[in-house]
Amino acid sequence: MRCAIYLRVSTNKEEQKSSLENQRDLFYRYIGDKGWDVHEFYVDVETGTTDKRASLQRLIRDAKQRKFDVILAKELSRLARNGKLSYEIRDIALTNGIHIITLDNAVNTMEGRSENFGLYAWLYEQESQRTSERIKSSFASKARRGEFKGSIPPYGYDVTDGVLRVRDDDSPSIVKRIFEMYLQGTGFDAIARTLTREGYPTPRSDGWEE
């Protein structure tokens, strides 16, 4: 049996990298006990509510070409957390003679355990919506208290006790100058070239300079 193994974690933080490795080991043991083969690990490191995940979309395309015999996932919510996508994957698998197995034993079409597929798809979608609502509510509460909602402060600011503070250096003046140049009609590339030519450092993704 050729196995397409789908793995997903929500962020690229260091602890999630170890989670990916642990999941790989789990699947290796599972298919090793059965004597099956790994066709490919399809890995996405991003939110699970979207159906635009690159590796998942590639898995779907490969399923339509019958490149493997079974899709393995830790649980159905790893594949999809909305009903539409769950049923799309199920129908593509059925049409192409591909089985779906989740390691939590909720779904195993090879053993005929698929009658609760719709129930699990609905439950995971509801949980995803509740989680999204809790996050939005938390962000709104922080905003009302004047707290910063992100992890990386914008250029020109620091975060102290959860509140944005203007940095005590020349970066705030650079930000003002960027806005002034833009309002005067200078394009983004021209602004960047000008500041680089004058020796101003380029902000990194963590908000500092390089």
mmCIF file of C-alpha atoms in Angstrom:
data_model
loop_
_atom_site.group_PDB
_atom_site.id
_atom_site.type_symbol
_atom_site.label_atom_id
_atom_site.label_comp_id
_atom_site.label_asym_id
_atom_site.label_seq_id
_atom_site.Cartn_x
_atom_site.Cartn_y
_atom_site.Cartn_z
ATOM 1 C CA MET A 1 0.000 0.000 0.000
ATOM 2 C CA ARG A 2 1.357 3.386 -1.003
ATOM 3 C CA CYS A 3 0.647 5.908 1.752
ATOM 4 C CA ALA A 4 0.199 9.656 1.406
ATOM 5 C CA ILE A 5 0.793 11.023 4.896
ATOM 6 C CA TYR A 6 -0.538 14.465 5.683
ATOM 7 C CA LEU A 7 0.992 16.505 8.529
ATOM 8 C CA ARG A 8 0.012 19.973 9.640
ATOM 9 C CA VAL A 9 1.079 22.253 12.461
ATOM 10 C CA SER A 10 -0.191 25.759 13.007
ATOM 11 C CA THR A 11 3.059 27.723 13.265
ATOM 12 C CA ASN A 12 6.754 27.464 12.471
ATOM 13 C CA LYS A 13 7.859 27.925 16.089
ATOM 14 C CA GLU A 14 10.638 25.688 17.351
ATOM 15 C CA GLU A 15 8.321 23.529 19.479
ATOM 16 C CA GLN A 16 6.157 22.805 16.432
ATOM 17 C CA LYS A 17 9.208 21.543 14.531
ATOM 18 C CA SER A 18 9.658 18.847 17.179
ATOM 19 C CA SER A 19 5.930 18.108 16.893
ATOM 20 C CA LEU A 20 6.396 17.428 13.171
ATOM 21 C CA GLU A 21 9.230 15.009 13.870
ATOM 22 C CA ASN A 22 7.179 13.226 16.517
ATOM 23 C CA GLN A 23 4.307 12.871 14.077
ATOM 24 C CA ARG A 24 6.635 11.481 11.414
ATOM 25 C CA ASP A 25 7.905 8.856 13.876
ATOM 26 C CA LEU A 26 4.329 7.946 14.775
ATOM 27 C CA PHE A 27 3.420 7.305 11.147
ATOM 28 C CA TYR A 28 6.631 5.408 10.426
ATOM 29 C CA ARG A 29 5.778 3.017 13.256
ATOM 30 C CA TYR A 30 2.190 2.673 12.049
ATOM 31 C CA ILE A 31 3.002 1.815 8.443
ATOM 32 C CA GLY A 32 6.026 -0.247 9.497
ATOM 33 C CA ASP A 33 3.782 -2.555 11.523
ATOM 34 C CA LYS A 34 1.595 -3.036 8.456
ATOM 35 C CA GLY A 35 4.411 -3.399 5.941
ATOM 36 C CA TRP A 36 3.178 -0.471 3.871
ATOM 37 C CA ASP A 37 5.262 2.066 1.937
ATOM 38 C CA VAL A 38 5.514 5.830 2.262
ATOM 39 C CA HIS A 39 4.612 7.530 -0.992
ATOM 40 C CA GLU A 40 5.235 11.008 0.413
ATOM 41 C CA PHE A 41 4.841 13.200 3.483
ATOM 42 C CA TYR A 42 2.689 16.220 2.657
ATOM 43 C CA VAL A 43 3.499 18.897 5.220
ATOM 44 C CA ASP A 44 1.858 22.278 5.823
ATOM 45 C CA VAL A 45 2.926 24.701 8.535
ATOM 46 C CA GLU A 46 0.063 27.167 8.774
ATOM 47 C CA THR A 47 -3.499 27.560 9.920
ATOM 48 C CA GLY A 48 -5.824 24.647 9.317
ATOM 49 C CA THR A 49 -9.022 26.545 8.572
ATOM 50 C CA THR A 50 -8.041 27.478 5.026
ATOM 51 C CA ASP A 51 -8.323 25.159 2.033
ATOM 52 C CA LYS A 52 -5.448 26.996 0.271
ATOM 53 C CA ARG A 53 -2.675 25.010 1.973
ATOM 54 C CA ALA A 54 -0.074 24.229 -0.695
ATOM 55 C CA SER A 55 0.770 20.661 0.338
ATOM 56 C CA LEU A 56 -2.870 19.722 0.884
ATOM 57 C CA GLN A 57 -3.760 21.005 -2.570
ATOM 58 C CA ARG A 58 -0.892 18.966 -4.016
ATOM 59 C CA LEU A 59 -2.146 15.894 -2.143
ATOM 60 C CA ILE A 60 -5.589 16.414 -3.693
ATOM 61 C CA ARG A 61 -4.070 16.711 -7.179
ATOM 62 C CA ASP A 62 -1.999 13.563 -6.635
ATOM 63 C CA ALA A 63 -5.065 11.705 -5.381
ATOM 64 C CA LYS A 64 -6.861 12.501 -8.620
ATOM 65 C CA GLN A 65 -3.899 10.936 -10.447
ATOM 66 C CA ARG A 66 -4.033 7.883 -8.146
ATOM 67 C CA LYS A 67 -0.424 8.205 -7.057
ATOM 68 C CA PHE A 68 -1.149 6.445 -3.752
ATOM 69 C CA ASP A 69 -3.607 4.001 -2.200
ATOM 70 C CA VAL A 70 -4.366 5.502 1.199
ATOM 71 C CA ILE A 71 -4.358 8.903 2.901
ATOM 72 C CA LEU A 72 -3.145 8.890 6.494
ATOM 73 C CA ALA A 73 -3.682 11.708 8.977
ATOM 74 C CA LYS A 74 -3.432 11.957 12.743
ATOM 75 C CA GLU A 75 -7.098 12.944 12.865
ATOM 76 C CA LEU A 76 -9.662 14.340 10.457
ATOM 77 C CA SER A 77 -9.119 17.892 11.728
ATOM 78 C CA ARG A 78 -5.505 17.714 10.495
ATOM 79 C CA LEU A 79 -6.844 17.358 6.956
ATOM 80 C CA ALA A 80 -9.705 19.821 7.209
ATOM 81 C CA ARG A 81 -11.651 21.769 9.776
ATOM 82 C CA ASN A 82 -14.578 22.771 7.612
ATOM 83 C CA GLY A 83 -17.264 20.505 6.231
ATOM 84 C CA LYS A 84 -16.931 21.527 2.584
ATOM 85 C CA LEU A 85 -13.239 20.608 2.396
ATOM 86 C CA SER A 86 -13.738 17.412 4.411
ATOM 87 C CA TYR A 87 -16.377 16.151 1.984
ATOM 88 C CA GLU A 88 -14.317 17.237 -1.027
ATOM 89 C CA ILE A 89 -11.384 15.112 0.151
ATOM 90 C CA ARG A 90 -13.667 12.182 0.960
ATOM 91 C CA ASP A 91 -15.385 12.278 -2.448
ATOM 92 C CA ILE A 92 -12.084 12.534 -4.341
ATOM 93 C CA ALA A 93 -10.751 9.564 -2.387
ATOM 94 C CA LEU A 94 -13.867 7.466 -3.034
ATOM 95 C CA THR A 95 -13.911 8.316 -6.734
ATOM 96 C CA ASN A 96 -10.299 7.238 -7.150
ATOM 97 C CA GLY A 97 -10.395 4.132 -4.961
ATOM 98 C CA ILE A 98 -8.267 5.684 -2.192
ATOM 99 C CA HIS A 99 -8.793 4.924 1.492
ATOM 100 C CA ILE A 100 -8.693 7.439 4.341
ATOM 101 C CA ILE A 101 -7.359 6.427 7.754
ATOM 102 C CA THR A 102 -6.985 8.613 10.834
ATOM 103 C CA LEU A 103 -4.804 7.369 13.677
ATOM 104 C CA ASP A 104 -7.407 8.288 16.292
ATOM 105 C CA ASN A 105 -9.557 5.460 14.798
ATOM 106 C CA ALA A 106 -12.402 7.838 13.957
ATOM 107 C CA VAL A 107 -12.167 7.141 10.230
ATOM 108 C CA ASN A 108 -10.891 4.004 8.530
ATOM 109 C CA THR A 109 -12.550 3.346 5.179
ATOM 110 C CA MET A 110 -10.416 0.227 4.762
ATOM 111 C CA GLU A 111 -12.218 -1.333 7.712
ATOM 112 C CA GLY A 112 -15.572 0.211 6.854
ATOM 113 C CA ARG A 113 -15.440 2.883 9.554
ATOM 114 C CA SER A 114 -16.742 5.880 7.649
ATOM 115 C CA GLU A 115 -20.307 6.218 8.935
ATOM 116 C CA ASN A 116 -19.270 8.959 11.389
ATOM 117 C CA PHE A 117 -17.303 10.961 8.835
ATOM 118 C CA GLY A 118 -19.979 13.649 8.598
ATOM 119 C CA LEU A 119 -20.310 13.888 12.374
ATOM 120 C CA TYR A 120 -16.580 14.412 12.900
ATOM 121 C CA ALA A 121 -16.413 16.920 10.036
ATOM 122 C CA TRP A 122 -19.239 18.895 11.660
ATOM 123 C CA LEU A 123 -17.700 18.737 15.149
ATOM 124 C CA TYR A 124 -14.294 19.922 13.945
ATOM 125 C CA GLU A 125 -15.864 22.765 11.974
ATOM 126 C CA GLN A 126 -17.814 23.892 15.037
ATOM 127 C CA GLU A 127 -14.698 23.773 17.206
ATOM 128 C CA SER A 128 -12.754 25.744 14.604
ATOM 129 C CA GLN A 129 -15.426 28.440 14.563
ATOM 130 C CA ARG A 130 -15.483 28.637 18.363
ATOM 131 C CA THR A 131 -11.699 28.933 18.463
ATOM 132 C CA SER A 132 -11.784 31.715 15.863
ATOM 133 C CA GLU A 133 -14.436 33.566 17.859
ATOM 134 C CA ARG A 134 -12.404 33.243 21.077
ATOM 135 C CA ILE A 135 -9.296 34.621 19.357
ATOM 136 C CA LYS A 136 -11.206 37.552 17.853
ATOM 137 C CA SER A 137 -12.760 38.312 21.243
ATOM 138 C CA SER A 138 -9.339 38.208 22.900
ATOM 139 C CA PHE A 139 -7.865 40.575 20.298
ATOM 140 C CA ALA A 140 -10.812 42.960 20.681
ATOM 141 C CA SER A 141 -10.380 43.009 24.475
ATOM 142 C CA LYS A 142 -6.657 43.760 24.118
ATOM 143 C CA ALA A 143 -7.392 46.544 21.647
ATOM 144 C CA ARG A 144 -9.884 48.135 24.056
ATOM 145 C CA ARG A 145 -7.206 48.062 26.768
ATOM 146 C CA GLY A 146 -4.701 49.629 24.383
ATOM 147 C CA GLU A 147 -2.542 46.488 24.240
ATOM 148 C CA PHE A 148 -0.565 45.405 21.171
ATOM 149 C CA LYS A 149 -2.187 42.428 19.434
ATOM 150 C CA GLY A 150 0.752 41.079 17.424
ATOM 151 C CA SER A 151 4.034 39.349 18.204
ATOM 152 C CA ILE A 152 6.346 41.668 16.224
ATOM 153 C CA PRO A 153 6.001 45.426 16.779
ATOM 154 C CA PRO A 154 5.971 47.691 13.723
ATOM 155 C CA TYR A 155 9.197 49.448 12.769
ATOM 156 C CA GLY A 156 9.788 52.413 15.043
ATOM 157 C CA TYR A 157 8.113 50.853 18.068
ATOM 158 C CA ASP A 158 8.897 48.540 20.981
ATOM 159 C CA VAL A 159 6.453 46.575 23.110
ATOM 160 C CA THR A 160 6.608 47.118 26.859
ATOM 161 C CA ASP A 161 4.153 45.246 29.086
ATOM 162 C CA GLY A 162 1.994 44.558 26.052
ATOM 163 C CA VAL A 163 1.775 48.224 25.015
ATOM 164 C CA LEU A 164 3.404 49.818 21.952
ATOM 165 C CA ARG A 165 6.000 52.445 22.801
ATOM 166 C CA VAL A 166 7.838 54.723 20.368
ATOM 167 C CA ARG A 167 11.477 53.637 20.220
ATOM 168 C CA ASP A 168 14.119 55.932 21.633
ATOM 169 C CA ASP A 169 16.228 56.105 18.484
ATOM 170 C CA ASP A 170 16.020 57.565 15.002
ATOM 171 C CA SER A 171 13.638 54.915 13.616
ATOM 172 C CA PRO A 172 10.455 56.968 14.336
ATOM 173 C CA SER A 173 11.863 59.851 12.267
ATOM 174 C CA ILE A 174 12.583 57.417 9.438
ATOM 175 C CA VAL A 175 8.969 56.236 9.546
ATOM 176 C CA LYS A 176 7.731 59.840 9.341
ATOM 177 C CA ARG A 177 10.025 60.478 6.422
ATOM 178 C CA ILE A 178 8.755 57.388 4.568
ATOM 179 C CA PHE A 179 5.178 58.642 4.898
ATOM 180 C CA GLU A 180 6.152 62.123 3.752
ATOM 181 C CA MET A 181 7.951 60.762 0.683
ATOM 182 C CA TYR A 182 4.990 58.538 -0.158
ATOM 183 C CA LEU A 183 2.508 61.411 0.154
ATOM 184 C CA GLN A 184 4.718 63.415 -2.205
ATOM 185 C CA GLY A 185 4.295 60.690 -4.815
ATOM 186 C CA THR A 186 7.520 58.720 -4.355
ATOM 187 C CA GLY A 187 7.068 54.992 -5.043
ATOM 188 C CA PHE A 188 7.959 52.201 -2.653
ATOM 189 C CA ASP A 189 11.030 51.066 -4.592
ATOM 190 C CA ALA A 190 12.331 54.614 -4.879
ATOM 191 C CA ILE A 191 11.864 55.179 -1.137
ATOM 192 C CA ALA A 192 13.728 51.956 -0.353
ATOM 193 C CA ARG A 193 16.582 52.816 -2.729
ATOM 194 C CA THR A 194 16.910 56.300 -1.251
ATOM 195 C CA LEU A 195 17.083 55.089 2.337
ATOM 196 C CA THR A 196 19.488 52.291 1.442
ATOM 197 C CA ARG A 197 21.742 54.729 -0.426
ATOM 198 C CA GLU A 198 21.795 56.984 2.638
ATOM 199 C CA GLY A 199 22.884 54.095 4.822
ATOM 200 C CA TYR A 200 19.696 53.413 6.752
ATOM 201 C CA PRO A 201 19.421 49.738 7.852
ATOM 202 C CA THR A 202 16.717 47.491 6.424
ATOM 203 C CA PRO A 203 14.134 46.308 8.994
ATOM 204 C CA ARG A 204 14.126 42.549 9.543
ATOM 205 C CA SER A 205 10.988 40.491 9.956
ATOM 206 C CA ASP A 206 11.402 40.692 13.749
ATOM 207 C CA GLY A 207 11.217 44.495 13.673
ATOM 208 C CA TRP A 208 14.940 45.181 14.114
ATOM 209 C CA GLU A 209 17.574 46.124 11.557
ATOM 210 C CA GLU A 210 20.177 44.295 9.576
#
